[in-house]
mmCIF file of C-alpha atoms in Angstrom:
data_model
loop_
_atom_site.group_PDB
_atom_site.id
_atom_site.type_symbol
_atom_site.label_atom_id
_atom_site.label_comp_id
_atom_site.label_asym_id
_atom_site.label_seq_id
_atom_site.Cartn_x
_atom_site.Cartn_y
_atom_site.Cartn_z
ATOM 1 C CA MET A 1 -58.838 153.680 105.191
ATOM 2 C CA ALA A 2 -59.509 150.123 106.119
ATOM 3 C CA TYR A 3 -57.141 148.452 103.677
ATOM 4 C CA SER A 4 -53.824 149.375 102.150
ATOM 5 C CA ARG A 5 -53.376 146.890 99.220
ATOM 6 C CA ILE A 6 -56.484 145.913 97.392
ATOM 7 C CA ALA A 7 -56.916 143.401 94.617
ATOM 8 C CA VAL A 8 -59.816 144.112 92.188
ATOM 9 C CA LYS A 9 -61.518 141.483 89.731
ATOM 10 C CA LEU A 10 -63.806 142.788 87.175
ATOM 11 C CA GLY A 11 -66.026 140.126 85.423
ATOM 12 C CA THR A 12 -66.966 139.992 81.745
ATOM 13 C CA ASN A 13 -70.550 140.576 82.306
ATOM 14 C CA LEU A 14 -69.979 143.599 84.412
ATOM 15 C CA LEU A 15 -67.538 145.230 81.922
ATOM 16 C CA THR A 16 -69.991 144.730 78.974
ATOM 17 C CA GLY A 17 -72.970 145.586 80.954
ATOM 18 C CA GLY A 18 -74.439 142.163 79.523
ATOM 19 C CA SER A 19 -73.847 143.079 76.122
ATOM 20 C CA ASP A 20 -71.575 141.808 73.262
ATOM 21 C CA CYS A 21 -68.803 144.434 73.716
ATOM 22 C CA LEU A 22 -66.895 146.388 76.361
ATOM 23 C CA ASN A 23 -69.011 149.184 78.053
ATOM 24 C CA LEU A 24 -66.598 152.146 78.302
ATOM 25 C CA GLU A 25 -69.005 154.197 80.312
ATOM 26 C CA ILE A 26 -69.029 151.338 82.916
ATOM 27 C CA MET A 27 -65.200 151.028 82.685
ATOM 28 C CA SER A 28 -64.589 154.521 83.308
ATOM 29 C CA SER A 29 -66.738 154.697 86.281
ATOM 30 C CA LEU A 30 -64.829 151.836 87.821
ATOM 31 C CA VAL A 31 -61.470 153.216 86.817
ATOM 32 C CA GLY A 32 -62.351 156.635 88.202
ATOM 33 C CA GLN A 33 -63.015 154.885 91.760
ATOM 34 C CA ILE A 34 -59.670 152.961 91.537
ATOM 35 C CA ALA A 35 -57.774 156.331 90.560
ATOM 36 C CA LYS A 36 -59.048 158.177 93.742
ATOM 37 C CA LEU A 37 -58.063 155.167 95.983
ATOM 38 C CA TYR A 38 -54.790 155.226 93.948
ATOM 39 C CA LYS A 39 -54.365 159.022 94.722
ATOM 40 C CA GLN A 40 -55.028 158.407 98.504
ATOM 41 C CA GLY A 41 -51.860 156.066 98.385
ATOM 42 C CA LEU A 42 -53.402 152.637 98.191
ATOM 43 C CA ASP A 43 -51.629 149.765 96.190
ATOM 44 C CA ILE A 44 -54.195 148.601 93.528
ATOM 45 C CA LEU A 45 -53.974 145.449 91.284
ATOM 46 C CA LEU A 46 -56.453 144.874 88.742
ATOM 47 C CA VAL A 47 -57.772 141.432 87.405
ATOM 48 C CA SER A 48 -59.574 141.983 84.428
ATOM 49 C CA SER A 49 -61.796 139.736 82.101
ATOM 50 C CA GLY A 50 -63.151 141.080 78.840
ATOM 51 C CA ALA A 51 -60.549 140.140 76.162
ATOM 52 C CA ILE A 52 -62.790 137.593 74.424
ATOM 53 C CA ALA A 53 -65.670 139.692 74.412
ATOM 54 C CA ALA A 54 -63.735 142.633 72.929
ATOM 55 C CA GLY A 55 -62.236 140.228 70.220
ATOM 56 C CA ARG A 56 -65.598 139.113 69.573
ATOM 57 C CA LYS A 57 -66.872 142.592 68.939
ATOM 58 C CA ARG A 58 -63.668 143.531 66.865
ATOM 59 C CA LEU A 59 -64.149 140.593 64.444
ATOM 60 C CA GLY A 60 -68.017 141.305 64.220
ATOM 61 C CA ILE A 61 -68.655 137.526 65.128
ATOM 62 C CA ILE A 62 -72.111 136.933 66.670
ATOM 63 C CA LYS A 63 -72.611 133.198 66.200
ATOM 64 C CA GLU A 64 -71.110 131.512 69.456
ATOM 65 C CA ARG A 65 -68.635 128.770 69.142
ATOM 66 C CA LYS A 66 -67.413 126.526 71.814
ATOM 67 C CA ASP A 67 -64.258 125.225 70.420
ATOM 68 C CA ILE A 68 -60.883 126.262 72.528
ATOM 69 C CA PRO A 69 -58.932 127.358 69.417
ATOM 70 C CA PHE A 70 -61.914 129.957 68.465
ATOM 71 C CA LYS A 71 -61.865 131.450 71.986
ATOM 72 C CA GLN A 72 -58.033 131.727 71.794
ATOM 73 C CA VAL A 73 -58.238 133.572 68.829
ATOM 74 C CA LEU A 74 -60.720 135.987 70.077
ATOM 75 C CA ALA A 75 -58.533 136.453 73.225
ATOM 76 C CA ALA A 76 -55.568 137.258 70.925
ATOM 77 C CA VAL A 77 -57.612 139.844 68.932
ATOM 78 C CA GLY A 78 -59.136 141.426 72.133
ATOM 79 C CA GLN A 79 -56.563 141.407 74.466
ATOM 80 C CA SER A 80 -54.841 144.611 72.811
ATOM 81 C CA ARG A 81 -58.211 146.247 72.544
ATOM 82 C CA LEU A 82 -58.833 145.682 76.183
ATOM 83 C CA MET A 83 -55.579 147.054 77.274
ATOM 84 C CA ASP A 84 -55.857 150.029 74.857
ATOM 85 C CA ALA A 85 -59.319 150.940 76.559
ATOM 86 C CA TYR A 86 -57.846 150.728 80.104
ATOM 87 C CA ASP A 87 -54.483 152.817 78.950
ATOM 88 C CA GLN A 88 -56.605 155.546 77.504
ATOM 89 C CA ILE A 89 -58.890 155.678 80.747
ATOM 90 C CA PHE A 90 -56.062 155.237 83.235
ATOM 91 C CA GLY A 91 -54.317 158.121 81.240
ATOM 92 C CA TRP A 92 -57.128 160.428 81.764
ATOM 93 C CA HIS A 93 -56.141 160.124 85.429
ATOM 94 C CA GLU A 94 -52.384 160.324 84.794
ATOM 95 C CA ILE A 95 -52.017 156.657 86.007
ATOM 96 C CA THR A 96 -49.268 154.409 84.486
ATOM 97 C CA ILE A 97 -50.680 150.743 83.684
ATOM 98 C CA ALA A 98 -48.805 147.475 83.111
ATOM 99 C CA GLN A 99 -50.092 144.493 81.316
ATOM 100 C CA THR A 100 -49.637 141.292 83.018
ATOM 101 C CA LEU A 101 -50.342 137.930 81.349
ATOM 102 C CA LEU A 102 -50.347 134.803 83.585
ATOM 103 C CA THR A 103 -51.063 131.134 83.369
ATOM 104 C CA ARG A 104 -51.619 128.434 86.040
ATOM 105 C CA ASN A 105 -48.237 127.133 85.544
ATOM 106 C CA ASP A 106 -46.657 130.599 86.164
ATOM 107 C CA LEU A 107 -47.928 130.446 89.633
ATOM 108 C CA SER A 108 -47.019 126.794 90.415
ATOM 109 C CA HIS A 109 -43.633 126.723 89.206
ATOM 110 C CA ARG A 110 -41.071 127.842 91.620
ATOM 111 C CA LEU A 111 -39.165 130.417 89.504
ATOM 112 C CA SER A 112 -42.100 131.544 87.598
ATOM 113 C CA TYR A 113 -43.605 132.133 90.857
ATOM 114 C CA LEU A 114 -40.863 134.103 92.248
ATOM 115 C CA ASN A 115 -40.427 136.232 89.005
ATOM 116 C CA ALA A 116 -44.142 136.980 88.967
ATOM 117 C CA ARG A 117 -44.128 138.124 92.631
ATOM 118 C CA ASN A 118 -41.042 140.300 92.270
ATOM 119 C CA THR A 119 -42.349 141.853 89.193
ATOM 120 C CA LEU A 120 -45.678 142.733 90.570
ATOM 121 C CA LEU A 121 -44.130 144.099 93.702
ATOM 122 C CA ALA A 122 -41.767 146.097 91.894
ATOM 123 C CA LEU A 123 -44.648 147.626 89.829
ATOM 124 C CA LEU A 124 -46.467 148.386 92.824
ATOM 125 C CA GLU A 125 -43.456 150.136 94.463
ATOM 126 C CA LEU A 126 -43.115 152.160 91.367
ATOM 127 C CA ARG A 127 -46.783 153.259 91.485
ATOM 128 C CA VAL A 128 -47.678 151.215 88.368
ATOM 129 C CA ILE A 129 -51.115 149.531 88.367
ATOM 130 C CA PRO A 130 -50.755 146.098 87.157
ATOM 131 C CA ILE A 131 -53.744 144.783 84.785
ATOM 132 C CA VAL A 132 -53.571 141.096 85.217
ATOM 133 C CA ASN A 133 -55.358 138.693 82.858
ATOM 134 C CA GLU A 134 -55.203 134.842 82.037
ATOM 135 C CA ASN A 135 -53.116 134.150 78.965
ATOM 136 C CA ASP A 136 -55.842 132.623 77.047
ATOM 137 C CA VAL A 137 -53.763 132.062 74.044
ATOM 138 C CA VAL A 138 -51.552 129.627 75.601
ATOM 139 C CA ALA A 139 -53.758 128.631 78.682
ATOM 140 C CA VAL A 140 -56.447 126.194 77.991
ATOM 141 C CA ASP A 141 -57.758 125.451 81.458
ATOM 142 C CA GLU A 142 -59.150 128.755 81.958
ATOM 143 C CA LEU A 143 -61.178 128.676 78.770
ATOM 144 C CA GLN A 144 -62.529 125.231 79.820
ATOM 145 C CA THR A 145 -63.619 126.686 83.006
ATOM 146 C CA THR A 146 -61.780 124.042 85.158
ATOM 147 C CA VAL A 147 -59.183 125.938 86.982
ATOM 148 C CA PHE A 148 -59.216 129.754 87.089
ATOM 149 C CA GLY A 149 -62.652 130.306 85.697
ATOM 150 C CA ASP A 150 -62.892 133.715 84.105
ATOM 151 C CA ASN A 151 -60.086 135.038 86.300
ATOM 152 C CA ASP A 152 -61.792 134.559 89.848
ATOM 153 C CA ASN A 153 -59.307 131.792 91.183
ATOM 154 C CA LEU A 154 -56.354 133.714 89.328
ATOM 155 C CA SER A 155 -57.402 137.141 91.277
ATOM 156 C CA ALA A 156 -57.319 135.100 94.543
ATOM 157 C CA MET A 157 -53.786 133.622 93.598
ATOM 158 C CA VAL A 158 -52.544 137.078 92.447
ATOM 159 C CA ALA A 159 -53.993 138.664 95.674
ATOM 160 C CA GLY A 160 -52.101 135.980 97.914
ATOM 161 C CA LEU A 161 -49.016 136.471 95.580
ATOM 162 C CA THR A 162 -48.789 140.137 96.575
ATOM 163 C CA ASP A 163 -49.789 140.037 100.141
ATOM 164 C CA ALA A 164 -53.107 142.015 99.430
ATOM 165 C CA ASP A 165 -55.289 142.927 102.252
ATOM 166 C CA LEU A 166 -58.806 142.622 100.307
ATOM 167 C CA LEU A 167 -60.085 141.026 97.172
ATOM 168 C CA MET A 168 -63.054 142.415 95.527
ATOM 169 C CA LEU A 169 -64.852 140.130 93.093
ATOM 170 C CA LEU A 170 -67.042 142.590 91.106
ATOM 171 C CA THR A 171 -69.700 141.007 89.068
ATOM 172 C CA ASP A 172 -73.351 141.787 87.984
ATOM 173 C CA THR A 173 -75.189 140.172 91.067
ATOM 174 C CA PRO A 174 -75.238 141.783 94.643
ATOM 175 C CA GLY A 175 -73.513 138.684 96.154
ATOM 176 C CA LEU A 176 -74.321 135.314 97.364
ATOM 177 C CA TYR A 177 -77.908 134.312 98.045
ATOM 178 C CA SER A 178 -79.641 131.628 100.170
ATOM 179 C CA ALA A 179 -81.323 130.394 97.031
ATOM 180 C CA ASP A 180 -81.390 131.454 93.414
ATOM 181 C CA PRO A 181 -83.021 134.812 93.468
ATOM 182 C CA SER A 182 -84.366 134.344 89.898
ATOM 183 C CA ARG A 183 -86.360 131.259 91.075
ATOM 184 C CA ASP A 184 -87.147 131.958 94.797
ATOM 185 C CA PRO A 185 -88.533 135.499 95.928
ATOM 186 C CA GLY A 186 -87.729 134.389 99.270
ATOM 187 C CA ALA A 187 -83.904 134.248 98.506
ATOM 188 C CA LYS A 188 -82.070 136.510 101.148
ATOM 189 C CA LEU A 189 -78.496 138.068 100.334
ATOM 190 C CA ILE A 190 -75.781 136.508 102.805
ATOM 191 C CA GLU A 191 -73.793 139.638 104.231
ATOM 192 C CA LYS A 192 -71.103 137.714 105.883
ATOM 193 C CA VAL A 193 -69.470 134.220 105.738
ATOM 194 C CA GLU A 194 -67.009 133.337 108.532
ATOM 195 C CA LYS A 195 -65.734 130.147 106.758
ATOM 196 C CA VAL A 196 -66.428 128.664 103.242
ATOM 197 C CA ASP A 197 -67.815 125.148 104.155
ATOM 198 C CA ALA A 198 -70.070 122.681 102.357
ATOM 199 C CA TYR A 199 -73.034 124.376 102.750
ATOM 200 C CA ILE A 200 -71.750 127.756 101.475
ATOM 201 C CA GLU A 201 -70.372 125.745 98.543
ATOM 202 C CA SER A 202 -73.602 124.208 97.974
ATOM 203 C CA LEU A 203 -75.382 127.633 97.619
ATOM 204 C CA ALA A 204 -73.248 128.643 94.649
ATOM 205 C CA GLY A 205 -75.082 126.177 92.385
ATOM 206 C CA LYS A 206 -73.985 124.990 89.091
ATOM 207 C CA THR A 207 -74.946 127.899 86.685
ATOM 208 C CA SER A 208 -72.598 130.111 84.736
ATOM 209 C CA SER A 209 -72.849 133.617 83.194
ATOM 210 C CA THR A 210 -73.367 133.854 79.531
ATOM 211 C CA ARG A 211 -70.533 136.209 78.225
ATOM 212 C CA GLY A 212 -67.866 135.077 81.066
ATOM 213 C CA THR A 213 -66.608 131.589 81.667
ATOM 214 C CA GLY A 214 -67.022 131.782 85.447
ATOM 215 C CA GLY A 215 -69.990 132.060 87.661
ATOM 216 C CA MET A 216 -70.799 132.060 91.669
ATOM 217 C CA VAL A 217 -69.058 128.571 91.890
ATOM 218 C CA THR A 218 -65.739 129.955 90.880
ATOM 219 C CA LYS A 219 -66.149 132.911 92.896
ATOM 220 C CA ILE A 220 -66.695 130.847 96.210
ATOM 221 C CA GLU A 221 -63.655 128.848 95.171
ATOM 222 C CA ALA A 222 -61.644 132.109 94.982
ATOM 223 C CA ALA A 223 -63.102 133.313 98.178
ATOM 224 C CA LYS A 224 -62.046 130.001 99.881
ATOM 225 C CA LEU A 225 -58.585 130.402 98.563
ATOM 226 C CA ALA A 226 -58.164 133.893 99.299
ATOM 227 C CA THR A 227 -59.388 133.815 102.858
ATOM 228 C CA ALA A 228 -57.355 130.826 103.482
ATOM 229 C CA SER A 229 -54.263 133.129 102.817
ATOM 230 C CA GLY A 230 -55.450 135.815 105.099
ATOM 231 C CA ILE A 231 -57.063 137.873 102.747
ATOM 232 C CA ALA A 232 -60.671 139.526 103.392
ATOM 233 C CA THR A 233 -62.891 138.822 100.338
ATOM 234 C CA VAL A 234 -66.071 140.405 99.037
ATOM 235 C CA ILE A 235 -68.503 139.475 96.202
ATOM 236 C CA ALA A 236 -70.453 142.577 95.154
ATOM 237 C CA ASP A 237 -72.265 144.221 92.292
ATOM 238 C CA GLY A 238 -69.836 146.333 90.277
ATOM 239 C CA LYS A 239 -72.674 148.864 89.353
ATOM 240 C CA GLU A 240 -73.298 149.719 92.598
ATOM 241 C CA PRO A 241 -72.320 153.570 92.924
ATOM 242 C CA ASP A 242 -68.833 153.964 94.438
ATOM 243 C CA VAL A 243 -68.645 150.327 95.188
ATOM 244 C CA ILE A 244 -64.841 150.234 95.033
ATOM 245 C CA ILE A 245 -64.367 153.023 97.225
ATOM 246 C CA LYS A 246 -67.015 151.969 99.799
ATOM 247 C CA LEU A 247 -65.642 148.492 100.167
ATOM 248 C CA ALA A 248 -62.071 149.924 100.520
ATOM 249 C CA ASN A 249 -63.201 151.904 103.368
ATOM 250 C CA GLY A 250 -64.780 149.002 105.022
ATOM 251 C CA GLU A 251 -68.459 149.322 104.329
ATOM 252 C CA SER A 252 -70.985 146.712 104.102
ATOM 253 C CA ILE A 253 -71.803 145.808 100.547
ATOM 254 C CA GLY A 254 -72.358 142.394 99.090
ATOM 255 C CA THR A 255 -71.212 139.261 100.788
ATOM 256 C CA TYR A 256 -68.122 139.588 103.046
ATOM 257 C CA PHE A 257 -65.748 136.585 103.528
ATOM 258 C CA GLN A 258 -63.813 136.637 106.527
ATOM 259 C CA PRO A 259 -60.101 135.579 106.453
ATOM 260 C CA THR A 260 -59.561 132.371 108.240
ATOM 261 C CA THR A 261 -55.989 133.164 109.201
ATOM 262 C CA SER A 262 -53.886 136.313 109.283
ATOM 263 C CA LYS A 263 -51.346 136.948 106.230
ATOM 264 C CA ILE A 264 -48.347 136.912 108.303
ATOM 265 C CA GLU A 265 -49.539 133.301 109.717
ATOM 266 C CA SER A 266 -50.431 132.195 106.352
ATOM 267 C CA ARG A 267 -46.812 133.360 104.759
ATOM 268 C CA LYS A 268 -45.224 131.792 107.800
ATOM 269 C CA ARG A 269 -46.985 128.776 107.444
ATOM 270 C CA TRP A 270 -46.423 128.327 103.773
ATOM 271 C CA LEU A 271 -42.557 129.114 104.020
ATOM 272 C CA LEU A 272 -42.133 127.038 107.202
ATOM 273 C CA SER A 273 -43.829 124.060 105.574
ATOM 274 C CA ARG A 274 -41.267 124.048 102.824
ATOM 275 C CA ILE A 275 -37.864 121.992 103.213
ATOM 276 C CA SER A 276 -34.881 124.405 103.186
ATOM 277 C CA LYS A 277 -32.310 123.540 100.641
ATOM 278 C CA GLY A 278 -29.695 125.470 102.381
ATOM 279 C CA ASN A 279 -28.626 127.948 104.862
ATOM 280 C CA LEU A 280 -27.014 131.488 104.573
ATOM 281 C CA ARG A 281 -24.672 132.459 107.643
ATOM 282 C CA ILE A 282 -25.118 136.362 108.165
ATOM 283 C CA ASP A 283 -23.297 138.869 110.557
ATOM 284 C CA ASN A 284 -24.484 140.865 113.344
ATOM 285 C CA GLY A 285 -25.283 143.921 111.032
ATOM 286 C CA ALA A 286 -27.555 142.032 108.760
ATOM 287 C CA ILE A 287 -29.325 140.467 111.756
ATOM 288 C CA LYS A 288 -30.061 143.710 113.081
ATOM 289 C CA ALA A 289 -31.286 144.932 109.906
ATOM 290 C CA LEU A 290 -33.637 141.941 109.392
ATOM 291 C CA ARG A 291 -35.053 142.040 112.905
ATOM 292 C CA GLU A 292 -35.163 145.745 113.931
ATOM 293 C CA GLN A 293 -35.259 147.460 110.455
ATOM 294 C CA ASN A 294 -37.578 145.112 108.503
ATOM 295 C CA LYS A 295 -34.866 145.234 105.736
ATOM 296 C CA SER A 296 -34.213 142.470 103.225
ATOM 297 C CA LEU A 297 -30.988 140.300 103.265
ATOM 298 C CA LEU A 298 -28.103 141.984 100.990
ATOM 299 C CA PRO A 299 -25.081 140.201 99.964
ATOM 300 C CA ALA A 300 -22.906 142.722 102.304
ATOM 301 C CA GLY A 301 -24.042 140.914 105.319
ATOM 302 C CA LEU A 302 -23.435 137.574 104.068
ATOM 303 C CA ILE A 303 -20.583 135.513 105.614
ATOM 304 C CA HIS A 304 -21.008 131.899 104.529
ATOM 305 C CA VAL A 305 -23.632 129.765 102.313
ATOM 306 C CA HIS A 306 -23.895 126.080 103.004
ATOM 307 C CA GLY A 307 -25.749 123.420 100.893
ATOM 308 C CA ARG A 308 -26.720 123.533 97.030
ATOM 309 C CA PHE A 309 -29.785 125.342 95.903
ATOM 310 C CA GLU A 310 -31.243 127.008 92.997
ATOM 311 C CA ARG A 311 -32.888 130.414 92.768
ATOM 312 C CA GLY A 312 -36.301 130.333 93.858
ATOM 313 C CA ASP A 313 -35.635 127.526 96.638
ATOM 314 C CA ILE A 314 -36.284 128.085 100.397
ATOM 315 C CA VAL A 315 -33.104 128.801 102.582
ATOM 316 C CA ASP A 316 -32.471 129.406 106.338
ATOM 317 C CA ILE A 317 -30.806 132.572 107.355
ATOM 318 C CA MET A 318 -28.542 131.831 110.386
ATOM 319 C CA ASP A 319 -26.846 133.792 112.960
ATOM 320 C CA GLU A 320 -23.229 133.071 112.274
ATOM 321 C CA GLU A 321 -22.026 133.562 115.905
ATOM 322 C CA ARG A 322 -24.597 131.821 117.795
ATOM 323 C CA GLY A 323 -25.836 129.341 115.074
ATOM 324 C CA GLY A 324 -29.543 130.229 115.771
ATOM 325 C CA LYS A 325 -32.042 130.613 112.857
ATOM 326 C CA ILE A 326 -32.985 134.000 112.179
ATOM 327 C CA ALA A 327 -35.169 133.773 109.435
ATOM 328 C CA CYS A 328 -36.317 131.670 106.260
ATOM 329 C CA GLY A 329 -37.219 132.978 102.719
ATOM 330 C CA ILE A 330 -37.005 132.548 99.052
ATOM 331 C CA SER A 331 -33.548 133.063 97.460
ATOM 332 C CA ASN A 332 -33.117 135.222 94.451
ATOM 333 C CA TYR A 333 -29.830 133.572 93.587
ATOM 334 C CA SER A 334 -28.543 129.977 93.444
ATOM 335 C CA SER A 335 -25.934 129.025 96.052
ATOM 336 C CA GLU A 336 -23.162 129.177 93.395
ATOM 337 C CA ASP A 337 -24.090 132.675 92.761
ATOM 338 C CA ILE A 338 -24.252 133.515 96.320
ATOM 339 C CA ASP A 339 -20.644 132.163 97.092
ATOM 340 C CA ILE A 340 -19.505 134.647 94.704
ATOM 341 C CA ILE A 341 -21.229 137.783 95.654
ATOM 342 C CA LYS A 342 -21.263 137.220 99.562
ATOM 343 C CA GLY A 343 -19.806 140.131 101.431
ATOM 344 C CA VAL A 344 -19.879 142.539 98.588
ATOM 345 C CA HIS A 345 -21.969 145.764 98.050
ATOM 346 C CA SER A 346 -25.136 145.116 95.859
ATOM 347 C CA ASP A 347 -23.615 147.261 93.074
ATOM 348 C CA LYS A 348 -20.941 144.815 92.387
ATOM 349 C CA ILE A 349 -23.508 141.985 91.538
ATOM 350 C CA ILE A 350 -23.340 142.681 87.810
ATOM 351 C CA GLU A 351 -19.782 142.963 87.681
ATOM 352 C CA LEU A 352 -19.143 139.758 89.516
ATOM 353 C CA LEU A 353 -21.961 137.525 87.999
ATOM 354 C CA GLY A 354 -22.680 139.448 84.661
ATOM 355 C CA TYR A 355 -26.243 139.601 85.395
ATOM 356 C CA GLU A 356 -28.619 140.758 88.292
ATOM 357 C CA TYR A 357 -31.906 139.442 89.663
ATOM 358 C CA GLY A 358 -32.314 142.299 92.228
ATOM 359 C CA THR A 359 -29.878 143.821 94.806
ATOM 360 C CA GLU A 360 -31.182 141.590 97.527
ATOM 361 C CA ILE A 361 -30.191 137.867 98.079
ATOM 362 C CA VAL A 362 -33.702 137.472 100.041
ATOM 363 C CA HIS A 363 -36.252 140.145 99.632
ATOM 364 C CA ARG A 364 -38.004 141.242 102.920
ATOM 365 C CA ASP A 365 -41.564 140.359 101.042
ATOM 366 C CA ASN A 366 -40.209 136.919 100.251
ATOM 367 C CA MET A 367 -38.976 136.486 103.999
ATOM 368 C CA VAL A 368 -40.359 135.511 107.399
ATOM 369 C CA VAL A 369 -38.352 136.797 110.671
ATOM 370 C CA LEU A 370 -38.617 134.451 113.337
#
């Protein structure tokens, strides 16, 4: 298997088959492919559109309206129906799913970013498939197609948030073409893109789909964002037989966008570019756990905490004896909390603080060891 953690984005036109409602046959086929990969041990995150289409069908509304409150109503009605459909279909494969609604603010605000990341990683660890959607009821930007664009950019952010290896943007077209294939019979499918530059962006055009809020423009934006985070990205036709399984095995389908950096380099660059708000001094046992065993930093290995910082801030992790920098990462606790729980076993955190954000001071997934 070429990849171990995959984010799959399913567009509205794909899920509806170009109709006015969800196509359960198409959904069943896609979920069946995901289930096969899941049972092979892969981590899967599903970013799904379709709530507005489901709401429109439920309310029996045919006439199209463009105002934002109306679309938010459709999303509110349709979201539960979308999840009911997924719950039933995944249930046939005995797979547990979890609804995850996100907004742009959730991924830009420090604490919300940390909470979203920790929650999604915890779900994956428990072998639960998160089904992510833009929270249309409160997020206006996606409906105006100025930010996420039918969940395309959201899927790229979620892939980066969870350190995915591959992002699949599955739609109702085979990929990116050299020209508009509906107008130019000589248009050719571009099979590989090494870098999303001005030329590639110009090929996306200005068109958008009828049922979804995105188009090729937002998919190219998503590919640019994901590849800059070290994530391989593919735009492909979701109707292609076994497309998810084939892509997961590294087969060439659609348009492949090559990562412009490695995931480790991307995360290291992101963490190291942030200003540290404090530092944690740890003992030799904790240093060994971090460097040799790829472990998280637990309170038991902490000796001193320096500086004042809040939960979600970047902190340096230092060798208490030699004073050198061992790692840096995102703290699960404030400096005030850490001062109380340093040196104790993790099972004492709730007793000392009255609450717990996890057993780790800095989780291994939120840390770069130097």
